[in-house]
PDB file of C-alpha atoms in Angstrom:
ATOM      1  CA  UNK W 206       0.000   0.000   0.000  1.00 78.00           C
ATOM      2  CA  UNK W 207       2.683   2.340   1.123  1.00 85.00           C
ATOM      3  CA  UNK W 208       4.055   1.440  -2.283  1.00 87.00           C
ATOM      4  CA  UNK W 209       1.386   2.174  -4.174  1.00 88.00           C
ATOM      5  CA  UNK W 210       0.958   5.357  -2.666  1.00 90.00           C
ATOM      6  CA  UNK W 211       4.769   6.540  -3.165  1.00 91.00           C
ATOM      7  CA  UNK W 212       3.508   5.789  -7.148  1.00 92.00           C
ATOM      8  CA  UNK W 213       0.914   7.799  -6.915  1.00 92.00           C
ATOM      9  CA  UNK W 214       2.703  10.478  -5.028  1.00 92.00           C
ATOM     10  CA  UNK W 215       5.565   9.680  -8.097  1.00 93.00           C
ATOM     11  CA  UNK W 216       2.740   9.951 -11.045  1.00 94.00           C
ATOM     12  CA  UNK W 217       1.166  13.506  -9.221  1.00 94.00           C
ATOM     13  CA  UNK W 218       4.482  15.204  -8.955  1.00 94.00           C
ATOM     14  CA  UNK W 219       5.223  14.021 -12.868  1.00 94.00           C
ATOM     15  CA  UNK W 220       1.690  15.207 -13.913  1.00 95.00           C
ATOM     16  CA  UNK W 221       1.918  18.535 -11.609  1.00 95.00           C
ATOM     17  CA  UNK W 222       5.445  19.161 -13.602  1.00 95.00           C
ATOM     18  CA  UNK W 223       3.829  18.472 -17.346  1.00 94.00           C
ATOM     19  CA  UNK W 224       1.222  20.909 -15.802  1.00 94.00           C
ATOM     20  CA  UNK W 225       3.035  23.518 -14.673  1.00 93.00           C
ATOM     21  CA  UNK W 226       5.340  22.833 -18.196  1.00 93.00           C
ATOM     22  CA  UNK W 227       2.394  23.622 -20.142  1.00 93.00           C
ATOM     23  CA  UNK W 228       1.359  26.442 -18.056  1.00 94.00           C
ATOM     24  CA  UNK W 229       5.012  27.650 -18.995  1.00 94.00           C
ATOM     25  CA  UNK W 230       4.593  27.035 -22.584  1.00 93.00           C
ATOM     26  CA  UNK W 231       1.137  28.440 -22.658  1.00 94.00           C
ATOM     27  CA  UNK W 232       2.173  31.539 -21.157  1.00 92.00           C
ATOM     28  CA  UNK W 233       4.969  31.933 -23.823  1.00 93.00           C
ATOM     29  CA  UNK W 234       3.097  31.544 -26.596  1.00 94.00           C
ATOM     30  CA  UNK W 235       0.183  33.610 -25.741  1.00 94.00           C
ATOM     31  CA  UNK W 236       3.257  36.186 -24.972  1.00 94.00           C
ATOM     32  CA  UNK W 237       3.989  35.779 -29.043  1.00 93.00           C
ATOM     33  CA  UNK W 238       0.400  36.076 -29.701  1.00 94.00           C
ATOM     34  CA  UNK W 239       0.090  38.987 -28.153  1.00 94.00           C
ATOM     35  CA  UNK W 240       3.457  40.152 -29.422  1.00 93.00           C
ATOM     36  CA  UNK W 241       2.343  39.013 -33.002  1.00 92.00           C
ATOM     37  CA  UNK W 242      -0.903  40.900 -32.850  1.00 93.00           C
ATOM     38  CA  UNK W 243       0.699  44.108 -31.563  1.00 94.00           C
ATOM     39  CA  UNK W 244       2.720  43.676 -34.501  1.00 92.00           C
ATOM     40  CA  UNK W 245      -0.221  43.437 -37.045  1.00 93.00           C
ATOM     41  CA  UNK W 246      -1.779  46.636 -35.487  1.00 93.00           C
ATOM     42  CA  UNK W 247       1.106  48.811 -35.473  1.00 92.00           C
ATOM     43  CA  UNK W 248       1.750  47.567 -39.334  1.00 92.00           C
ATOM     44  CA  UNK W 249      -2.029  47.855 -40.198  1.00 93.00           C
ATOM     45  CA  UNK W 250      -1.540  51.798 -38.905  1.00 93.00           C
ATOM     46  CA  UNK W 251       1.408  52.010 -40.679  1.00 91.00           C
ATOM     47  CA  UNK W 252      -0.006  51.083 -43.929  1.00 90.00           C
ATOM     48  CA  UNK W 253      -2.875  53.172 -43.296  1.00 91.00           C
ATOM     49  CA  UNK W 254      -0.855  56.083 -42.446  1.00 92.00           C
ATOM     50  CA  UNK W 255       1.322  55.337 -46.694  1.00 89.00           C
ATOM     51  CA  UNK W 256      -2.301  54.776 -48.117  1.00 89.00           C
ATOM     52  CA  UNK W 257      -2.703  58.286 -46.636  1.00 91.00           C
ATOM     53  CA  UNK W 258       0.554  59.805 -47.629  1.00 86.00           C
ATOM     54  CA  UNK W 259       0.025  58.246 -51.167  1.00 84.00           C
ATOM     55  CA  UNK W 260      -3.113  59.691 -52.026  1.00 87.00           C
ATOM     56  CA  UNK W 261      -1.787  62.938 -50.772  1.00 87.00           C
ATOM     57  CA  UNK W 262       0.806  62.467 -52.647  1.00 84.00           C
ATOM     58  CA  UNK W 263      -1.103  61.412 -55.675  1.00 81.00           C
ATOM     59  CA  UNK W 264      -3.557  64.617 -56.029  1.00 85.00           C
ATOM     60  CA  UNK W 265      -0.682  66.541 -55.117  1.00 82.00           C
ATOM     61  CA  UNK W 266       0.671  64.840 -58.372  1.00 80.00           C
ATOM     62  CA  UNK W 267      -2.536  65.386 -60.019  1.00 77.00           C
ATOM     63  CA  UNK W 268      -2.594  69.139 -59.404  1.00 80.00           C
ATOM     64  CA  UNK W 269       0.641  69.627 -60.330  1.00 77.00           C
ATOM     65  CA  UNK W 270       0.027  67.810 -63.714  1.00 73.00           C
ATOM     66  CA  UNK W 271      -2.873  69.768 -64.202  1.00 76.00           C
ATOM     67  CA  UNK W 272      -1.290  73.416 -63.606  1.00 74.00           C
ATOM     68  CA  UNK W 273       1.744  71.908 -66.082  1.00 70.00           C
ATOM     69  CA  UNK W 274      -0.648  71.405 -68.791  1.00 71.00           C
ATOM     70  CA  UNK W 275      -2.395  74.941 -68.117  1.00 72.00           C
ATOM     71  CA  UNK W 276       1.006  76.711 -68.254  1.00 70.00           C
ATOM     72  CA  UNK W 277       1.878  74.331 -71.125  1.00 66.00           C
ATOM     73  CA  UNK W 278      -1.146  75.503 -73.136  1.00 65.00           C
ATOM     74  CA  UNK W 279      -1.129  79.332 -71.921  1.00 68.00           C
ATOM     75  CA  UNK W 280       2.466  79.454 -73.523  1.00 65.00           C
ATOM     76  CA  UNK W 281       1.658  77.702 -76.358  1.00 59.00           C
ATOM     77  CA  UNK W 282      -1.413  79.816 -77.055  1.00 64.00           C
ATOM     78  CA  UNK W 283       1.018  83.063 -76.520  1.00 65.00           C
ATOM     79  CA  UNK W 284       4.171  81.266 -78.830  1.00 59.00           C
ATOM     80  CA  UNK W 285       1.756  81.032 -81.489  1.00 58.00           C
ATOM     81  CA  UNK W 286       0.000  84.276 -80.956  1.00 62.00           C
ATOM     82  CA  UNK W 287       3.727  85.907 -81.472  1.00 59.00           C
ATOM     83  CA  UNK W 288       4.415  83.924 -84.275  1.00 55.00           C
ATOM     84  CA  UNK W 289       1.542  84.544 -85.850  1.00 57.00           C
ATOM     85  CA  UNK W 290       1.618  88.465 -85.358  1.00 60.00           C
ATOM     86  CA  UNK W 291       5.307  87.987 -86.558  1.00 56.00           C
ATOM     87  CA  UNK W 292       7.033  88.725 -83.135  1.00 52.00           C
ATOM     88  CA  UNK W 293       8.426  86.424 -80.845  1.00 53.00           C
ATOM     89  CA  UNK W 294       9.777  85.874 -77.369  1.00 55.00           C
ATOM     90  CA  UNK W 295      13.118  86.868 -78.532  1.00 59.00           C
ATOM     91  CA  UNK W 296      11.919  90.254 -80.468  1.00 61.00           C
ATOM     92  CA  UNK W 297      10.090  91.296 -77.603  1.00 63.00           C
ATOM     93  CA  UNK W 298      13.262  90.879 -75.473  1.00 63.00           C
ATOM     94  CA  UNK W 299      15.371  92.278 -78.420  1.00 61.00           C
ATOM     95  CA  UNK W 300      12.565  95.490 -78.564  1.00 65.00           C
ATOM     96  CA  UNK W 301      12.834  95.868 -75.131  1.00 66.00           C
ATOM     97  CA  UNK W 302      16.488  96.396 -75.149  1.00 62.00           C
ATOM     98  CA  UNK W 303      16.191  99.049 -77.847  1.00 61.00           C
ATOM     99  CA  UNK W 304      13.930 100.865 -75.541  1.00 68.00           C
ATOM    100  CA  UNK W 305      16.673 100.597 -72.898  1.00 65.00           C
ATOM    101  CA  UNK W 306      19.357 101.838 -75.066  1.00 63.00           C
ATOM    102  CA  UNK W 307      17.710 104.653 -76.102  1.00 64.00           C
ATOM    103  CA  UNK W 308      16.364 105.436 -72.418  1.00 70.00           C
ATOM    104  CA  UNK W 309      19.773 105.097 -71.471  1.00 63.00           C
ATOM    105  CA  UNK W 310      21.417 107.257 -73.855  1.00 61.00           C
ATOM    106  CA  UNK W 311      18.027 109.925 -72.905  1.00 67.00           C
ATOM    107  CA  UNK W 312      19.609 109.750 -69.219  1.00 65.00           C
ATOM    108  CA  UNK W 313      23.364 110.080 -69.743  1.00 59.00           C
ATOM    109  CA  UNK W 314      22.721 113.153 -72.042  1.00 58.00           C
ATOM    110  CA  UNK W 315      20.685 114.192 -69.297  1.00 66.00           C
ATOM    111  CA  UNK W 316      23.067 113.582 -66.670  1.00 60.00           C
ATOM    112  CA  UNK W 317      26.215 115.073 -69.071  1.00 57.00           C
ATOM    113  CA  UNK W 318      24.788 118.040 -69.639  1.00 57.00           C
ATOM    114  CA  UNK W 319      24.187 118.801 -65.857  1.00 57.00           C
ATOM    115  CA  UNK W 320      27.681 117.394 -65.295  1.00 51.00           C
ATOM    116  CA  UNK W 321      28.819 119.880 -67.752  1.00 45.00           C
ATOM    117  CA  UNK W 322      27.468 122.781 -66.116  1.00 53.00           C
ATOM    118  CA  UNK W 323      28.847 122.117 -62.888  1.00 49.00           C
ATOM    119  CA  UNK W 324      32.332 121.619 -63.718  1.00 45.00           C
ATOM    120  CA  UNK W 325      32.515 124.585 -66.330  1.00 44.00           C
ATOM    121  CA  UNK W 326      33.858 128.004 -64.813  1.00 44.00           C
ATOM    122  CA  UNK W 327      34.545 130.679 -67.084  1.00 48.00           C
ATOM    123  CA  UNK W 328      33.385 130.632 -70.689  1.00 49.00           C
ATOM    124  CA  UNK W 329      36.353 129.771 -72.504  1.00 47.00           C
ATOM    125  CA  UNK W 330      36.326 125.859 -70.070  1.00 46.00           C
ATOM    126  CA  UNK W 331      32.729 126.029 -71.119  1.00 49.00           C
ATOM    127  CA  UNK W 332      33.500 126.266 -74.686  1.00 48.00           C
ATOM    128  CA  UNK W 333      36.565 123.535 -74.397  1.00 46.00           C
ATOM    129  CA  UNK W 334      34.260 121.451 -72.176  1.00 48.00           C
ATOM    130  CA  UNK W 335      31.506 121.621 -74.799  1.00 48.00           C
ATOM    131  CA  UNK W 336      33.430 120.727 -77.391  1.00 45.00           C
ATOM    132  CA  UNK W 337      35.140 117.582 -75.749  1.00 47.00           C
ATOM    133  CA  UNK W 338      31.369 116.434 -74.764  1.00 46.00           C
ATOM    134  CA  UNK W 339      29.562 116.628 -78.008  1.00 47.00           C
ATOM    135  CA  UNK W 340      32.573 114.362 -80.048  1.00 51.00           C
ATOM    136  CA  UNK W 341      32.252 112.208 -77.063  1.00 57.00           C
ATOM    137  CA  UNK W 342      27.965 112.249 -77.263  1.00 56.00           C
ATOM    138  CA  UNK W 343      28.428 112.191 -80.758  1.00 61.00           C
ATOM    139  CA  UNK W 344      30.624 108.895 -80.796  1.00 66.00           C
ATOM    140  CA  UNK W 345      28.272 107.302 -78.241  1.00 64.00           C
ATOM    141  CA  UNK W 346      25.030 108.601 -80.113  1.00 67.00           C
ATOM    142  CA  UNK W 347      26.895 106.479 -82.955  1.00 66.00           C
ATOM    143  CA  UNK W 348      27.385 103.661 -81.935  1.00 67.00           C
ATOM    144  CA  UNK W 349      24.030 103.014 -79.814  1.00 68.00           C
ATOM    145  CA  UNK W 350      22.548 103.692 -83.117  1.00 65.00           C
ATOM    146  CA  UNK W 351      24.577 101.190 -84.981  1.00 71.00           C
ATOM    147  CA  UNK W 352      23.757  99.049 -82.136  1.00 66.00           C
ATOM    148  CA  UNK W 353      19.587  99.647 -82.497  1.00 65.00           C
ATOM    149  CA  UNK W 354      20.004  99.513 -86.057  1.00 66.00           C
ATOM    150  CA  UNK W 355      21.456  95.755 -85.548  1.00 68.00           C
ATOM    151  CA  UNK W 356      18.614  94.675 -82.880  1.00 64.00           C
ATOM    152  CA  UNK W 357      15.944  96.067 -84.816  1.00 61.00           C
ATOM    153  CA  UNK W 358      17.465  94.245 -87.980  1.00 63.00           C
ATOM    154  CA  UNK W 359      17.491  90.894 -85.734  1.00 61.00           C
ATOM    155  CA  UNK W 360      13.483  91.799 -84.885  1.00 59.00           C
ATOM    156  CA  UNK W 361      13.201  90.762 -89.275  1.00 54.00           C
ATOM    157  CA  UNK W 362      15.286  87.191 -88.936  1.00 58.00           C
ATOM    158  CA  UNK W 363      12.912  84.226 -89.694  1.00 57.00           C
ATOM    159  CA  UNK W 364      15.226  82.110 -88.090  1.00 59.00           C
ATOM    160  CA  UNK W 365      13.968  82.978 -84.680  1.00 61.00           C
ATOM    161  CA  UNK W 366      10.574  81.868 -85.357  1.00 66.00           C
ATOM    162  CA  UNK W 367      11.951  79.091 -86.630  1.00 63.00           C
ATOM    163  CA  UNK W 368      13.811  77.852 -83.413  1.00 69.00           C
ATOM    164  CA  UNK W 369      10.769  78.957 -81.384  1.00 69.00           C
ATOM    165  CA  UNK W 370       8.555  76.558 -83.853  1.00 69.00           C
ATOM    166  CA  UNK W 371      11.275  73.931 -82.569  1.00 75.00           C
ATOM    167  CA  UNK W 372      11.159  75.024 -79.084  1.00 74.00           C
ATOM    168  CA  UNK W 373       7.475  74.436 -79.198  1.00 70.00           C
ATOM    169  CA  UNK W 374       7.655  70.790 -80.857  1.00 73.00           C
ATOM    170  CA  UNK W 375       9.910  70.236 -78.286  1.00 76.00           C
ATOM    171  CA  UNK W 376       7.619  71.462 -75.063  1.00 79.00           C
ATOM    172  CA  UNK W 377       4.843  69.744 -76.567  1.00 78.00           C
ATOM    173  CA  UNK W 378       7.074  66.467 -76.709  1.00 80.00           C
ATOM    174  CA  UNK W 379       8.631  66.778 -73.509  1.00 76.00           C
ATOM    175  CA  UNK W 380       4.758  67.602 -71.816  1.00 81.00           C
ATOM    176  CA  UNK W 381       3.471  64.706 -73.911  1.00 81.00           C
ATOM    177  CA  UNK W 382       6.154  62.657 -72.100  1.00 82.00           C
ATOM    178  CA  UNK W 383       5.703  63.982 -68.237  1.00 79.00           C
ATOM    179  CA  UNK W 384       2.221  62.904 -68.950  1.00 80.00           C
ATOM    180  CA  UNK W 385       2.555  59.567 -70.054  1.00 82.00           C
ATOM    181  CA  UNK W 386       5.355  59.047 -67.029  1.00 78.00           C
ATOM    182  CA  UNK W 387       2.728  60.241 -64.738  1.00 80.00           C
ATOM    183  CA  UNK W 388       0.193  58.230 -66.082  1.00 78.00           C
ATOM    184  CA  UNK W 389       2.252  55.082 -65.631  1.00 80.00           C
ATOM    185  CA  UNK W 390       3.028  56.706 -61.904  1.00 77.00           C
ATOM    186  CA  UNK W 391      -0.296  56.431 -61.566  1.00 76.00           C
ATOM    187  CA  UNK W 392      -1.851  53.093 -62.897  1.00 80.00           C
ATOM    188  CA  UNK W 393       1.643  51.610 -61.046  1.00 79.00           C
ATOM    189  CA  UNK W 394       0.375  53.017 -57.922  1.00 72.00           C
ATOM    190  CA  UNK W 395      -3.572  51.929 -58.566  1.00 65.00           C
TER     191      UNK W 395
END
């Protein structure tokens, strides 16, 4: 009997340890479970949180697309509106330098001729000093109007419509090509 008991006593203490062993391993893998699931959430926020950022980031896209083609077409509609009225970009930039040549010749014989008074004296430096500035005015009246005379014979040159017709082919070309790259941005992304 006492030996029988002593196996008992033998078989409790084995099936207490496998108990408390399986408590053990229970315990650890409900730790992973939980560890796992934390995991899952704080990936499930993060992917919320891209999906977010992407569709931000895709009307940004959008919008930007959008005011790409309205500048594209607002300086397409003006390129052809100069070339068609027989200006271009370049003439206007090559009339408005004419304009500044001449105001600037306006303001240094302006600014000469109160210079001149100033320095002059007596009459005779007057009449020395007068003399000296109008060859010098004269030379520089000369050659500013050689120099409008060359920018206003650049306005005539075909050739600059020409290379704006080719700048144009190539905007439209390199638009045509943003778009399509966005496009692919975008049905890679959908």
């Amino acid at each position: 009997l006492n030996e029988q008991l002593c196996m008992r006593d033998a078989e409790k203490e084995a099936l207490m340890k496998q108990k408390a062993d399986a408590e053990w391993q229970l315990g650890e893998h409900q730790y992973w479970l939980r560890n796992a699931n934390d995991r899952i959430a704080s990936l499930e926020n993060e992917l919320a949180h891209v999906k977010e950022s992407d569709q931000h980031t895709l009307r940004d896209l959008r919008s930007e697309n959008e005011s790409l083609i309205q500048t594209f077409v607002v300086s397409f509609f003006n390129l052809i509106f100069y070339a068609s009225s027989g200006t271009s970009f370049t003439n206007l930039r090559i009339k408005e330098e004419v304009k500044r040549l001449e105001d600037e010749l306006q303001t240094s014989r302006r600014s000469m001729a109160g210079k001149l008074e100033e320095r002059s004296v007596c009459p005779r430096c007057k009449e020395d000093s007068e003399l000296s500035y109008a060859g010098s005015v004269g030379e520089d009246i000369s050659a500013l109007s050689r120099s409008i005379r060359e920018l206003r014979q650049d306005l005539n040159h075909q050739a600059i419509i020409d290379t704006l017709t080719r700048q144009c082919s190539a905007m439209e070309y390199a638009l045509e090509e943003e778009k399509q790259a966005l496009s692919d941005a975008y049905q890679r992304y959908v």
